[in-house]
Coordinates of C-alpha atoms in Angstrom, one line a residue:
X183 CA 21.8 1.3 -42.8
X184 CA 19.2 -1.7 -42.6
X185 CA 21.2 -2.8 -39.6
X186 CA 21.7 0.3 -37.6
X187 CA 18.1 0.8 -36.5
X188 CA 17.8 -2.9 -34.9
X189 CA 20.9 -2.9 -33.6
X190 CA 20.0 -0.1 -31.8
X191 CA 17.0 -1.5 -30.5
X192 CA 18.5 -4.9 -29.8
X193 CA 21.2 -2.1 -27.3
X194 CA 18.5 -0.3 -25.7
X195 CA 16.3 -3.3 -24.9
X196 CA 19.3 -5.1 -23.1
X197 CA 19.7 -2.0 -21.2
X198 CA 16.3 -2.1 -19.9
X199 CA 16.5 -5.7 -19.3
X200 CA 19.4 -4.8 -17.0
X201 CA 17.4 -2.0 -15.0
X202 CA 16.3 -4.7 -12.5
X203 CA 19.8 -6.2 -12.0
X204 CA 21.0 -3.5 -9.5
X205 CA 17.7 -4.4 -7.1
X206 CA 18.4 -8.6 -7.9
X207 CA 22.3 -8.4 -6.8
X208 CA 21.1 -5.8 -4.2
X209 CA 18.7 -9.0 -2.7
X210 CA 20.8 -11.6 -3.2
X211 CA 23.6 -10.5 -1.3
X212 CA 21.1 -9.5 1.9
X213 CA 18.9 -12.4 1.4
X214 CA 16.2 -9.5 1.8
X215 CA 13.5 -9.2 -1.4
X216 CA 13.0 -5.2 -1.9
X217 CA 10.4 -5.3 -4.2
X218 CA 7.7 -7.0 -6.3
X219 CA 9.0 -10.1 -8.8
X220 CA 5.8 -10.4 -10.2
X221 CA 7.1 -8.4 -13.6
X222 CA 10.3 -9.9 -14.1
X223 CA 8.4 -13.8 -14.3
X224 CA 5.9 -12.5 -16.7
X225 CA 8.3 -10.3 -18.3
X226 CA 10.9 -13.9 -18.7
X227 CA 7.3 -15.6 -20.5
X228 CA 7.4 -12.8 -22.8
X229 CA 11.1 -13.0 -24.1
X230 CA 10.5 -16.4 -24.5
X231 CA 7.0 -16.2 -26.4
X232 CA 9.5 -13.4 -28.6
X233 CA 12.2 -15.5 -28.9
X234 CA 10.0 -18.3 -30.3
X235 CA 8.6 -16.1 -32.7
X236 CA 11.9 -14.7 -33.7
X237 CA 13.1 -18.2 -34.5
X238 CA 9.8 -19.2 -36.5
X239 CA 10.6 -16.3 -38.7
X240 CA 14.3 -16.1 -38.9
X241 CA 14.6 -13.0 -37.5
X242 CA 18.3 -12.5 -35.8
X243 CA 17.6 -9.1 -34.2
X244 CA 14.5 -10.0 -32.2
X245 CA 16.3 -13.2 -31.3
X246 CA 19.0 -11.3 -29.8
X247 CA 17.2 -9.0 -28.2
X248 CA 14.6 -11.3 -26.5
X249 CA 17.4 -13.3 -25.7
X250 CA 19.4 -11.4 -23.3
X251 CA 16.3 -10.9 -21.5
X252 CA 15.6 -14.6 -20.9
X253 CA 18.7 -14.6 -19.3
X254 CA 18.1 -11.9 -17.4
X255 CA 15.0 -12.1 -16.6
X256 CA 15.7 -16.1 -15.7
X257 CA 18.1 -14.8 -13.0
X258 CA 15.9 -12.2 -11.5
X259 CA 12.7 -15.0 -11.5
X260 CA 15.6 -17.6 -9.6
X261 CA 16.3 -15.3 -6.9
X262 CA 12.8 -14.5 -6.1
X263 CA 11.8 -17.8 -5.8
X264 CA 14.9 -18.4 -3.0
X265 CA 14.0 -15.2 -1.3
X266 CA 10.3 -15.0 -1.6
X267 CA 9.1 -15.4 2.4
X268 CA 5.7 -15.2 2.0
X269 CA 3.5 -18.1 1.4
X270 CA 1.3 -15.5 -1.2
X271 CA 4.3 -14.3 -2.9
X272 CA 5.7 -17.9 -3.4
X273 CA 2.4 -19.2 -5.2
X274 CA 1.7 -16.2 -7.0
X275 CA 4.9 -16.8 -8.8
X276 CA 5.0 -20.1 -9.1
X277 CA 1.5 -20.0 -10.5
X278 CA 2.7 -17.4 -13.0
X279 CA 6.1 -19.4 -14.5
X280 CA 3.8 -22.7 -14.6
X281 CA 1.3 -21.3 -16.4
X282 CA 3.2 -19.6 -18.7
X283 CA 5.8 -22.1 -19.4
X284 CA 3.5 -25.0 -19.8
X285 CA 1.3 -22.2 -22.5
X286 CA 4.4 -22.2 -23.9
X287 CA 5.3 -25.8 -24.4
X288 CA 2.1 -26.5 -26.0
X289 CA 2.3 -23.0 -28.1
X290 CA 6.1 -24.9 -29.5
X291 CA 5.1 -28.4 -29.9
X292 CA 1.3 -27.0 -31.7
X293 CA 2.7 -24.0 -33.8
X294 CA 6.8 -24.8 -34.2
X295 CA 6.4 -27.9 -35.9
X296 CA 3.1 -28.7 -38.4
X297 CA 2.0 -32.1 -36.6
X298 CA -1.5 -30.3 -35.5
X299 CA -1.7 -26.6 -38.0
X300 CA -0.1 -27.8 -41.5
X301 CA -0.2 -24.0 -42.3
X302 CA 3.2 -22.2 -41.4
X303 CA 1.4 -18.9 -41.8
X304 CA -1.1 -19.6 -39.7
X305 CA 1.2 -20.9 -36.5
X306 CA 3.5 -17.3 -37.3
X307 CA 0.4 -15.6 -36.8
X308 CA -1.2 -17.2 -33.9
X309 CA 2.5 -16.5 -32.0
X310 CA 2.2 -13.3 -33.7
X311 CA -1.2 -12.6 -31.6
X312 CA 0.0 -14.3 -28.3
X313 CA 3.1 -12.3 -28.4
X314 CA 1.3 -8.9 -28.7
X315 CA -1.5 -9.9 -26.4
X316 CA 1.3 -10.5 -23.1
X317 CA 2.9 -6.9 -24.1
X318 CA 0.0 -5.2 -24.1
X319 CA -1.0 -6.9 -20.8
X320 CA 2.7 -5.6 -19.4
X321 CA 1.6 -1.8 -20.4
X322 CA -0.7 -1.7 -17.7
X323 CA 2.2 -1.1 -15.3
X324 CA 3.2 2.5 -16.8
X325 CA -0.4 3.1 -17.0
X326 CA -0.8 2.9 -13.4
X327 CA 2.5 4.0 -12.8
X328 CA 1.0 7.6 -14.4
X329 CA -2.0 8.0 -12.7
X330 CA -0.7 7.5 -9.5
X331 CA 2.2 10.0 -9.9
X332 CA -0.7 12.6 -11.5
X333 CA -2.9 12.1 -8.6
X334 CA -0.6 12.4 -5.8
X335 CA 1.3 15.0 -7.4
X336 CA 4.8 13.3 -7.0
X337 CA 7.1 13.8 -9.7
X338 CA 9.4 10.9 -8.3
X339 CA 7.3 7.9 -9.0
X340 CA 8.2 8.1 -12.7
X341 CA 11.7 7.8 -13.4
X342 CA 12.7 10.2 -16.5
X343 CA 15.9 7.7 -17.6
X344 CA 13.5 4.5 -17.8
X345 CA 10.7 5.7 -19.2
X346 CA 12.8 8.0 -22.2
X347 CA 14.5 4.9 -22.8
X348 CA 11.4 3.2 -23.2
X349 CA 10.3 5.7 -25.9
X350 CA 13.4 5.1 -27.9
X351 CA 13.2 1.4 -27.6
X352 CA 9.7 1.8 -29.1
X353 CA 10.6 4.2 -31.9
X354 CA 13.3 2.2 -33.2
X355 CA 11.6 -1.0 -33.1
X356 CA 8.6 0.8 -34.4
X357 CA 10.8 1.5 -37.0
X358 CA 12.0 -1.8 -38.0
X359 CA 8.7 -3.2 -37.8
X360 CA 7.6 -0.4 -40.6
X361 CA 10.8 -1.2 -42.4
X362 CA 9.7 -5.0 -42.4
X363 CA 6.0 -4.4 -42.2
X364 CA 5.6 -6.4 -39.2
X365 CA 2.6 -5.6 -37.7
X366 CA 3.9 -7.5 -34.9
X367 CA 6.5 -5.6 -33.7
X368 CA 4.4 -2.3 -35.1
X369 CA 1.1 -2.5 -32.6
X370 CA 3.0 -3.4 -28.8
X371 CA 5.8 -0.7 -29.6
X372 CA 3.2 2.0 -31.1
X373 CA 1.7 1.1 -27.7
X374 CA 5.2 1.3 -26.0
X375 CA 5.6 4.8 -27.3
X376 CA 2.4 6.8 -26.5
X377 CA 2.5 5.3 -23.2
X378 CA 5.9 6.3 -22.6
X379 CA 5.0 9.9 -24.5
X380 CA 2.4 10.3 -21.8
X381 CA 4.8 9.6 -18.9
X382 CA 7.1 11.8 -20.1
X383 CA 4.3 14.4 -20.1
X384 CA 3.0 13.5 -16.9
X385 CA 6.6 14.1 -15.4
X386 CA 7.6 17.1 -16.9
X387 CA 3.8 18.8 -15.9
X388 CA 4.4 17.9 -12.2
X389 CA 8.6 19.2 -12.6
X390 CA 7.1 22.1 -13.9
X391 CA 4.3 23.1 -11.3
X392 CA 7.3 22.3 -8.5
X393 CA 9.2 24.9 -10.0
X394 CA 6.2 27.2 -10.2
X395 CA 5.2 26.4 -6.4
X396 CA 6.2 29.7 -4.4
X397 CA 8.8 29.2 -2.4
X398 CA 9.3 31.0 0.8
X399 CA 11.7 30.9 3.9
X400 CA 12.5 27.1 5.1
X401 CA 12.6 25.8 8.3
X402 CA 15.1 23.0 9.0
X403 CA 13.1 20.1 9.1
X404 CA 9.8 21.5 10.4
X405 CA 8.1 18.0 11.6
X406 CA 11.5 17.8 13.8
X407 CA 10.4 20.4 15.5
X408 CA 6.9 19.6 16.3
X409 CA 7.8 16.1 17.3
X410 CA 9.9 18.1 20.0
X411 CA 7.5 20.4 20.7
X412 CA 5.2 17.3 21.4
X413 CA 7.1 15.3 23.4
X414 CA 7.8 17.9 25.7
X415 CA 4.7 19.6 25.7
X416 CA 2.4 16.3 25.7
X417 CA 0.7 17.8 22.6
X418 CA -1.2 15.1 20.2
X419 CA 0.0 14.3 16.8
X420 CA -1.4 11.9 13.7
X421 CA 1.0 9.9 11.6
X422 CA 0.2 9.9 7.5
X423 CA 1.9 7.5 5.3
X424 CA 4.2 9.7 2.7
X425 CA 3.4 6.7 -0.2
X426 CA -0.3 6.2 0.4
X427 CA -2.2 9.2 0.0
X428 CA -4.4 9.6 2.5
X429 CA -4.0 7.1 4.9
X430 CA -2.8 7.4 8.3
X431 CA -2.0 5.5 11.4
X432 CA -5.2 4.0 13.1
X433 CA -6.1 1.8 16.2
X434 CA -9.2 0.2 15.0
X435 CA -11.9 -0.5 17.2
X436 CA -13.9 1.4 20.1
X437 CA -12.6 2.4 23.6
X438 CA -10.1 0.5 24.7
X439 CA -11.3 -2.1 27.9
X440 CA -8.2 -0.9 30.9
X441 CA -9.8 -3.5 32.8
X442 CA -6.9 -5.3 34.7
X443 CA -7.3 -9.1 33.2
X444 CA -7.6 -7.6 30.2
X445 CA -4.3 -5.5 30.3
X446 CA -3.1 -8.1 27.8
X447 CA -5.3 -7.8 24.8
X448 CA -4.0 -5.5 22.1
X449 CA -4.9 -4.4 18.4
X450 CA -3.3 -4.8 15.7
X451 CA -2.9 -1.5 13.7
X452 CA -4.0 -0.4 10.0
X453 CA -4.3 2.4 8.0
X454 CA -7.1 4.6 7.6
X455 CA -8.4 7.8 6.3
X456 CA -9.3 8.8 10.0
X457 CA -6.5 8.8 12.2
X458 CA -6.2 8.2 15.7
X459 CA -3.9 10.5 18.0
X460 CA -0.9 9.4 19.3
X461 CA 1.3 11.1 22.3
X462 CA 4.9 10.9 22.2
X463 CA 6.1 10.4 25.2
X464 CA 10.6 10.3 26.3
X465 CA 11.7 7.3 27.6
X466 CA 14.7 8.7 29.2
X467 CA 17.3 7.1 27.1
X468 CA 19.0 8.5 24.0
X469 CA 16.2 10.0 21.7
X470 CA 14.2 7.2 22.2
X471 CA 10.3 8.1 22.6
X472 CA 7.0 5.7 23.2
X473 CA 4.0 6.0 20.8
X474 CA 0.5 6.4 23.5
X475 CA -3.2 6.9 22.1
X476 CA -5.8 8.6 24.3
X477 CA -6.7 5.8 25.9
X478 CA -3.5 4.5 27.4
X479 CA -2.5 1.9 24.5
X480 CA 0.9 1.9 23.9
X481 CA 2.5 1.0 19.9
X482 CA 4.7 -2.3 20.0
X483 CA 5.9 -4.7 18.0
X484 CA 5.2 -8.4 17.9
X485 CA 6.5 -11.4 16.3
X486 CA 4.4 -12.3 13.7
X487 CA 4.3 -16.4 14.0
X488 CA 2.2 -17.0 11.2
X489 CA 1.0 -15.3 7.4
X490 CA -2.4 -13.7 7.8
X491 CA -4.5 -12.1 5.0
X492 CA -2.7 -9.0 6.5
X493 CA 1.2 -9.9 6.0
X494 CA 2.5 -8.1 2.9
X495 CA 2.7 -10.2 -0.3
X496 CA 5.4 -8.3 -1.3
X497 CA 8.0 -7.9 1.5
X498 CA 7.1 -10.5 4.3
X499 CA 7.8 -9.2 8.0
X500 CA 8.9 -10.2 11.0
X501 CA 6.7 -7.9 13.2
X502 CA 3.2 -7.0 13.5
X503 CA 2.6 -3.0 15.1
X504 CA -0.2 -3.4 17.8
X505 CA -1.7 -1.5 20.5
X506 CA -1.4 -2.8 23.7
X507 CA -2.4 -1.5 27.3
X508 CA 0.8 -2.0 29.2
X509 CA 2.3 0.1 31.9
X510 CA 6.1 -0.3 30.9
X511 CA 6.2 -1.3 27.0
X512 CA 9.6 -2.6 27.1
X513 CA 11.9 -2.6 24.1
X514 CA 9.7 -3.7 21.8
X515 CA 7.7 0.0 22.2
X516 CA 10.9 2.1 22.0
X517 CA 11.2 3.9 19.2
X518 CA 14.1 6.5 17.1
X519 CA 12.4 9.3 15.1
X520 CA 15.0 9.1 12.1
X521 CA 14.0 12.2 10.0
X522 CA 14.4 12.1 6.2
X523 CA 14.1 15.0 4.1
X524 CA 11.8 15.6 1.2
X525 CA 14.9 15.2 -1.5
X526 CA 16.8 12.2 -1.7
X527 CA 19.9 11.3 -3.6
X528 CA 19.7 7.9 -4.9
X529 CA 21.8 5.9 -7.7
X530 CA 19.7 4.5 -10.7
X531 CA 19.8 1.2 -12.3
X532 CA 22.6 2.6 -14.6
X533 CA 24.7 4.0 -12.4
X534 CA 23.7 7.4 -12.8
X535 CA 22.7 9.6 -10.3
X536 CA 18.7 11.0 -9.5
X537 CA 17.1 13.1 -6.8
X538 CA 14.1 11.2 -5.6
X539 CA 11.5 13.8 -4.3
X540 CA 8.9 13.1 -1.5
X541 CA 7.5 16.4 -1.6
X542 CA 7.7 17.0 2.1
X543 CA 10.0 15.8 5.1
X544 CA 9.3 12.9 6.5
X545 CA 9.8 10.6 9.5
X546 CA 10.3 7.2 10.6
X547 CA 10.0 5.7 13.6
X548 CA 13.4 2.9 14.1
X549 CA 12.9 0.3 17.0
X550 CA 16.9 -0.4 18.2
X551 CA 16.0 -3.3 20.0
X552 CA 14.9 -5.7 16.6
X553 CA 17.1 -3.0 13.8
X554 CA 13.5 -2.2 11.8
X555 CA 11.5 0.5 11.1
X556 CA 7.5 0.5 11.3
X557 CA 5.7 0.4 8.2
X558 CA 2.1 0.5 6.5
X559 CA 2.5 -1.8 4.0
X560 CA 0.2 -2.4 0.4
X561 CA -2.2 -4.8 2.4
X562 CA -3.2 -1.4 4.9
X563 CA -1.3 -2.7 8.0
X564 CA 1.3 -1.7 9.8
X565 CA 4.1 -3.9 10.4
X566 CA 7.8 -3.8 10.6
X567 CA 10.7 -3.4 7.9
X568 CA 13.3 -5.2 6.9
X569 CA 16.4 -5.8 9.3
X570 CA 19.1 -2.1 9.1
X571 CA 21.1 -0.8 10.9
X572 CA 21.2 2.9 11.9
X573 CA 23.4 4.7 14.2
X574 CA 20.9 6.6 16.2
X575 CA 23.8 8.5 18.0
X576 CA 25.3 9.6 15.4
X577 CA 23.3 12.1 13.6
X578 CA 23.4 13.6 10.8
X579 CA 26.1 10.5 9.1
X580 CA 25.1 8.6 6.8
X581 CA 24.6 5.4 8.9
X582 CA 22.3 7.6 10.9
X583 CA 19.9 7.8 8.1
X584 CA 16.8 5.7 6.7
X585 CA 17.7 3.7 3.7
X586 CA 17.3 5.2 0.4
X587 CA 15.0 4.4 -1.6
X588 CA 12.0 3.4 1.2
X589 CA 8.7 4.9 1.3
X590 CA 6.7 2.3 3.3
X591 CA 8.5 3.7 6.8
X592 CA 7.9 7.2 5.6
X593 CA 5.1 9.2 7.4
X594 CA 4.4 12.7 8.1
X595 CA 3.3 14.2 11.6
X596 CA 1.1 16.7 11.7
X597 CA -0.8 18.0 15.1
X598 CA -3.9 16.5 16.0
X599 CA -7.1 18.8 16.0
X600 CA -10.1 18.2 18.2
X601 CA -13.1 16.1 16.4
X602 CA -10.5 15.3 13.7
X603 CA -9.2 12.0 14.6
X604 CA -10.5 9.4 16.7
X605 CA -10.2 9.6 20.5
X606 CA -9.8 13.1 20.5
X607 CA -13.6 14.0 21.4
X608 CA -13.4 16.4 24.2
X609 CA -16.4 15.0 25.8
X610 CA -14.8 11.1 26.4
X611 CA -11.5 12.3 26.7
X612 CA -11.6 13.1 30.5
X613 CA -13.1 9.8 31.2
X614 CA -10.8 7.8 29.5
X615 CA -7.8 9.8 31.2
X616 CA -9.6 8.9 34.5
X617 CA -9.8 5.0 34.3
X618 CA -6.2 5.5 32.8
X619 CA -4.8 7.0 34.8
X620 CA -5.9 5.1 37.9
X621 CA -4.5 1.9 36.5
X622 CA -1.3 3.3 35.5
X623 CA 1.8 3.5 37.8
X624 CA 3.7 6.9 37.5
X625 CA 6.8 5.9 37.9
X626 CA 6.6 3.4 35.2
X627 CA 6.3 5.5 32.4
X628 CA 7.9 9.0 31.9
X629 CA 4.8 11.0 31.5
X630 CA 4.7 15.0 29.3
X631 CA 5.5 17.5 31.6
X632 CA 1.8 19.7 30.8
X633 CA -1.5 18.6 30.0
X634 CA -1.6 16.4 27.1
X635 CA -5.0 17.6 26.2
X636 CA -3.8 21.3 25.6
X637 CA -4.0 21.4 21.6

């Protein structure tokens, strides 16, 4: 029976190991990177800081363990160096692996061997110290992973498989620490299990008030029906990002200059807590519609030539969003209102099937011209997806839909109230209408059958 408990452990800790191979295949096979690498190189300097301590005390299990998950982890730390795009990305974790690996020679060649610390206990315990210290560092992720699931009240940030697994891993290497009065396998997986225990709590609270949440008569899609309602009755609407709470679409800046050498300028667009209104305006062609503020500026995207302190870290892009006064915006400002509900279906790293919830439908907005989808990405810009493809005559497919599994292209429209968002002050309205209007040709631009300002 001495064996079964770390064999156990040694099973569950390759299985979460594997829980980022699904998203590394996933990226290597569309030369796209979906999501952050940083854990997997720090995660690779642990096994090995593990596997050197395993080896210093003869310990088979750990070995094994912390093993697999150099291999793993190895792989998932190659790709992202291949398919990291961005400059930041790229140094960040190259500075990472350096660091650590070089810590790491000197940690072997100063503790493994007693040419500098004669004393063997003494080196066990100084890996000892290092190798709890990095774990501990690695708990900050479901630390913030639980507050920012409690505080925006979605359920779906925390996944129930992962983190349960998590809490076994802990209890059962909790236990062979006790068993072996290992303090150093004791503390990071005592750690491991309350912070998993309060996961686990923090899920099942929000499950709970979902279920408790009246629940009335639903309409099919409701923000598919005001963005119909607003493109044919010219009626203002504000875009807020679905996974940033609180933040919606903004054009920075004051009034926009409509003076005609300056018809060129445009402004690159963020996210904010005050939101700007936006008119959605047909295009004639099939369910396309352009994005217009108040003032005549018109959403687009542009190629982004160089990284900027606003290009995501994570996910480089290809596009910047902007504003620009234009009177036709051309390709580049048509864009597909591709409505996702609040529940999707989506496969887990094992193979198992979930039900990610949003909490409310959702839209994105697909350009057909470049095959992306506007964003707000973690730096508080907008810019553009990767590449898809979606069949936006087709609805209702499944090629019709977004991909599952993004929240950056996921925002909610909700109708713009006077005083509320910016350009929407009924006293400058009228006089920005005025020097807009005289600039702009008619026949360029489908314009909203009524008044525009009729909220």
């Amino acid at each position: 029976m001495s064996s079964v408990i770390p064999a156990f452990g040694v099973v569950v800790s390759c299985g979460l190991f594997s829980s980022a191979l699904p998203a590394t295949l996933r990226a290597r096979k569309t030369g796209v990177l979906h999501q952050d690498p940083t854990p997997s190189v720090v995660t690779l300097i642990s096994c090995l800081l593990w596997v050197l301590y395993a080896s210093m005390i003869g310990d088979l299990w750990i070995f094994s363990g912390s093993g697999f998950g150099v291999i793993v982890n190895s792989f998932n730390t190659c790709i992202a160096m291949r398919l990291a795009g961005s400059k930041q990305t790229s140094q960040r974790i190259e500075a990472i692996f350096c660091i650590g690996v070089s810590v790491l020679a000197a940690s072997t060649m100063l503790l493994a061997s007693p040419t500098v610390i004669l004393d063997f206990g003494i080196r066990v315990r100084v890996v000892s110290a290092m190798c709890m210290a990095i774990c501990l560092v690695m708990f900050a992720s479901p630390l913030v992973q639980a507050w920012q699931a409690f505080s925006s009240g979605d359920a779906s940030r925390i996944n129930i498989i992962l983190t349960t697994m998590q809490l076994l891993n802990g209890v059962l290497w909790t236990s062979y620490g006790l068993s072996q009065g290992d303090m150093t396998l004791i503390v990071p997986n005592g750690a491991a299990i309350l912070l998993a225990f309060i996961n686990l709590l923090v899920k099942l609270y929000l499950l709970r008030r979902e279920l408790a949440a009246p629940s009335g008569p639903r309409q099919d899609h409701p923000i598919k029906a005001l963005l119909e309602e607003a493109t044919t009755s010219g009626r203002f609407v504000t875009l807020r990002s679905i996974w940033f709470p609180g933040c919606h679409l903004c054009v920075p800046g004051g009034e926009a200059n409509l003076d005609a050498e300056q018809q060129n300028e445009f402004k690159n667009v963020r996210g904010d807590q005050l939101p700007s209104a936006l008119q959605v305006v047909p295009t004639g062609g099939h369910n396309e519609v352009y994005l217009r503020t108040v003032d005549g500026l018109f959403l687009q995207l542009r190629p982004q030539l160089a990284i900027t302190p606003d290009s995501s870290g994570v996910q480089p892009s290809q596009f910047s969003v902007v504003a620009a006064y234009c009177a036709d915006p051309g390709p580049e400002g048509r864009f597909v209102p591709v409505h996702a509900p609040a529940v999707e279906a989506e496969e887990s790293a094992f193979g198992i099937g979930l039900h990610r919830n949003f909490g409310e439908d959702s839209v994105g907005f697909y350009n057909p011209t470049h095959g992306v989808f506007i964003r707000l990405n973690e730096k508080g810009w907008f810019d553009s997806s990767p590449r898809c493809f979606v069949d936006t005559t087709a609805q209702g497919s499944p090629t019709s839909r977004m991909p599952v599994g993004w929240t950056w292209e996921r925002f909610v429209v909700q109708a713009a109230l006077s005083g509320e968002v910016i350009g929407l002050e009924p006293s400058s309205i009228g006089a920005r209408r005025r020097r807009a209007t005289s600039k702009e040709n008619a026949d360029e631009v489908p314009k909203p059958s009524s008044d525009p300002l009729s909220l």
